[in-house]
Amino acid sequence: ERHIMGSENLPYRLVKDFKEYYPDKSIKYYFYSIMLGKANNAAKAVAKLGYETYELSDYTFFKGDEEGLSVKKKRRKKR
């Protein structure tokens, strides 16, 4: 799936297993999603587990670098 470069993609269905994937509670965790509300729900659920979380809302207006399967490479125009 497409995501912000340098971030890790954790499907919402795996939020309940967050401690298994990310045991370090000293790190700040940021959540965003292409679907409105999912990031907020995930951030709240993980915060209840004792993590410091921040919700970045949706992914619609992100203008930075992306990576993942659905990112198209920019091609140079032939001269």
PDB file of C-alpha atoms in Angstrom:
ATOM      1  CA  GLU A   1       0.000   0.000   0.000  1.00  0.00           C
ATOM      2  CA  ARG A   2       1.008   3.611  -0.554  1.00  0.00           C
ATOM      3  CA  HIS A   3       2.363   5.512   2.458  1.00  0.00           C
ATOM      4  CA  ILE A   4       4.506   8.455   3.517  1.00  0.00           C
ATOM      5  CA  MET A   5       8.155   7.736   2.794  1.00  0.00           C
ATOM      6  CA  GLY A   6       9.939   6.421   5.867  1.00  0.00           C
ATOM      7  CA  SER A   7       6.730   5.473   7.647  1.00  0.00           C
ATOM      8  CA  GLU A   8       5.460   1.975   8.284  1.00  0.00           C
ATOM      9  CA  ASN A   9       2.075   0.756   7.168  1.00  0.00           C
ATOM     10  CA  LEU A  10       0.078  -1.128   9.788  1.00  0.00           C
ATOM     11  CA  PRO A  11      -3.398  -2.157   8.636  1.00  0.00           C
ATOM     12  CA  TYR A  12      -6.188  -1.033  10.952  1.00  0.00           C
ATOM     13  CA  ARG A  13      -7.200  -4.630  11.620  1.00  0.00           C
ATOM     14  CA  LEU A  14      -3.818  -5.156  13.362  1.00  0.00           C
ATOM     15  CA  VAL A  15      -4.107  -2.212  15.775  1.00  0.00           C
ATOM     16  CA  LYS A  16      -5.266  -4.604  18.485  1.00  0.00           C
ATOM     17  CA  ASP A  17      -1.852  -6.321  18.207  1.00  0.00           C
ATOM     18  CA  PHE A  18       0.120  -3.036  18.297  1.00  0.00           C
ATOM     19  CA  LYS A  19       2.201  -4.056  21.347  1.00  0.00           C
ATOM     20  CA  GLU A  20       3.436  -7.109  19.469  1.00  0.00           C
ATOM     21  CA  TYR A  21       4.684  -5.056  16.506  1.00  0.00           C
ATOM     22  CA  TYR A  22       5.865  -1.948  18.389  1.00  0.00           C
ATOM     23  CA  PRO A  23       6.836  -2.741  21.990  1.00  0.00           C
ATOM     24  CA  ASP A  24       8.772   0.513  22.587  1.00  0.00           C
ATOM     25  CA  LYS A  25       6.551   2.952  24.486  1.00  0.00           C
ATOM     26  CA  SER A  26       9.231   5.664  24.601  1.00  0.00           C
ATOM     27  CA  ILE A  27       8.620   6.550  20.929  1.00  0.00           C
ATOM     28  CA  LYS A  28       5.903   8.948  19.714  1.00  0.00           C
ATOM     29  CA  TYR A  29       3.562   7.305  17.207  1.00  0.00           C
ATOM     30  CA  TYR A  30       1.764   9.258  14.474  1.00  0.00           C
ATOM     31  CA  PHE A  31      -1.348   7.960  12.735  1.00  0.00           C
ATOM     32  CA  TYR A  32      -2.852   8.901   9.395  1.00  0.00           C
ATOM     33  CA  SER A  33      -5.220   7.210   6.981  1.00  0.00           C
ATOM     34  CA  ILE A  34      -6.802   7.680   3.593  1.00  0.00           C
ATOM     35  CA  MET A  35     -10.144   6.928   5.218  1.00  0.00           C
ATOM     36  CA  LEU A  36     -11.522   9.630   7.504  1.00  0.00           C
ATOM     37  CA  GLY A  37     -11.792   8.543  11.122  1.00  0.00           C
ATOM     38  CA  LYS A  38      -9.583   5.430  10.939  1.00  0.00           C
ATOM     39  CA  ALA A  39      -6.454   7.291  12.079  1.00  0.00           C
ATOM     40  CA  ASN A  40      -8.337   8.845  14.988  1.00  0.00           C
ATOM     41  CA  ASN A  41      -9.757   5.487  16.071  1.00  0.00           C
ATOM     42  CA  ALA A  42      -6.350   3.804  15.815  1.00  0.00           C
ATOM     43  CA  ALA A  43      -4.575   6.579  17.746  1.00  0.00           C
ATOM     44  CA  LYS A  44      -7.145   6.406  20.551  1.00  0.00           C
ATOM     45  CA  ALA A  45      -6.928   2.603  20.770  1.00  0.00           C
ATOM     46  CA  VAL A  46      -3.127   2.656  20.935  1.00  0.00           C
ATOM     47  CA  ALA A  47      -3.127   5.509  23.473  1.00  0.00           C
ATOM     48  CA  LYS A  48      -5.262   3.304  25.743  1.00  0.00           C
ATOM     49  CA  LEU A  49      -2.384   0.793  25.647  1.00  0.00           C
ATOM     50  CA  GLY A  50      -0.097   3.427  27.191  1.00  0.00           C
ATOM     51  CA  TYR A  51       1.591   4.855  24.076  1.00  0.00           C
ATOM     52  CA  GLU A  52       2.049   8.529  23.187  1.00  0.00           C
ATOM     53  CA  THR A  53       0.033   8.998  19.991  1.00  0.00           C
ATOM     54  CA  TYR A  54      -0.797  11.791  17.566  1.00  0.00           C
ATOM     55  CA  GLU A  55      -3.442  11.724  14.873  1.00  0.00           C
ATOM     56  CA  LEU A  56      -2.573  13.472  11.604  1.00  0.00           C
ATOM     57  CA  SER A  57      -6.073  13.198  10.114  1.00  0.00           C
ATOM     58  CA  ASP A  58      -6.412  11.919   6.587  1.00  0.00           C
ATOM     59  CA  TYR A  59      -3.830  11.495   3.880  1.00  0.00           C
ATOM     60  CA  THR A  60      -5.698  13.340   1.124  1.00  0.00           C
ATOM     61  CA  PHE A  61      -3.680  16.557   1.040  1.00  0.00           C
ATOM     62  CA  PHE A  62      -0.209  15.135   1.725  1.00  0.00           C
ATOM     63  CA  LYS A  63       2.321  16.664  -0.702  1.00  0.00           C
ATOM     64  CA  GLY A  64       5.567  14.933   0.396  1.00  0.00           C
ATOM     65  CA  ASP A  65       7.382  11.854  -0.874  1.00  0.00           C
ATOM     66  CA  GLU A  66       5.529   8.569  -0.950  1.00  0.00           C
ATOM     67  CA  GLU A  67       6.500   4.961  -1.414  1.00  0.00           C
ATOM     68  CA  GLY A  68       4.665   1.695  -1.887  1.00  0.00           C
ATOM     69  CA  LEU A  69       3.013  -0.364  -4.575  1.00  0.00           C
ATOM     70  CA  SER A  70       0.659   2.241  -6.012  1.00  0.00           C
ATOM     71  CA  VAL A  71       3.171   5.087  -6.361  1.00  0.00           C
ATOM     72  CA  LYS A  72       3.967   5.884  -9.976  1.00  0.00           C
ATOM     73  CA  LYS A  73       7.537   6.816 -10.815  1.00  0.00           C
ATOM     74  CA  LYS A  74       7.962  10.153 -12.543  1.00  0.00           C
ATOM     75  CA  ARG A  75       9.488   9.736 -15.972  1.00  0.00           C
ATOM     76  CA  ARG A  76      11.726  12.235 -17.653  1.00  0.00           C
ATOM     77  CA  LYS A  77      10.489  13.664 -20.900  1.00  0.00           C
ATOM     78  CA  LYS A  78      12.507  12.732 -23.938  1.00  0.00           C
ATOM     79  CA  ARG A  79      14.042  15.646 -25.801  1.00  0.00           C
TER      80      ARG A  79
END
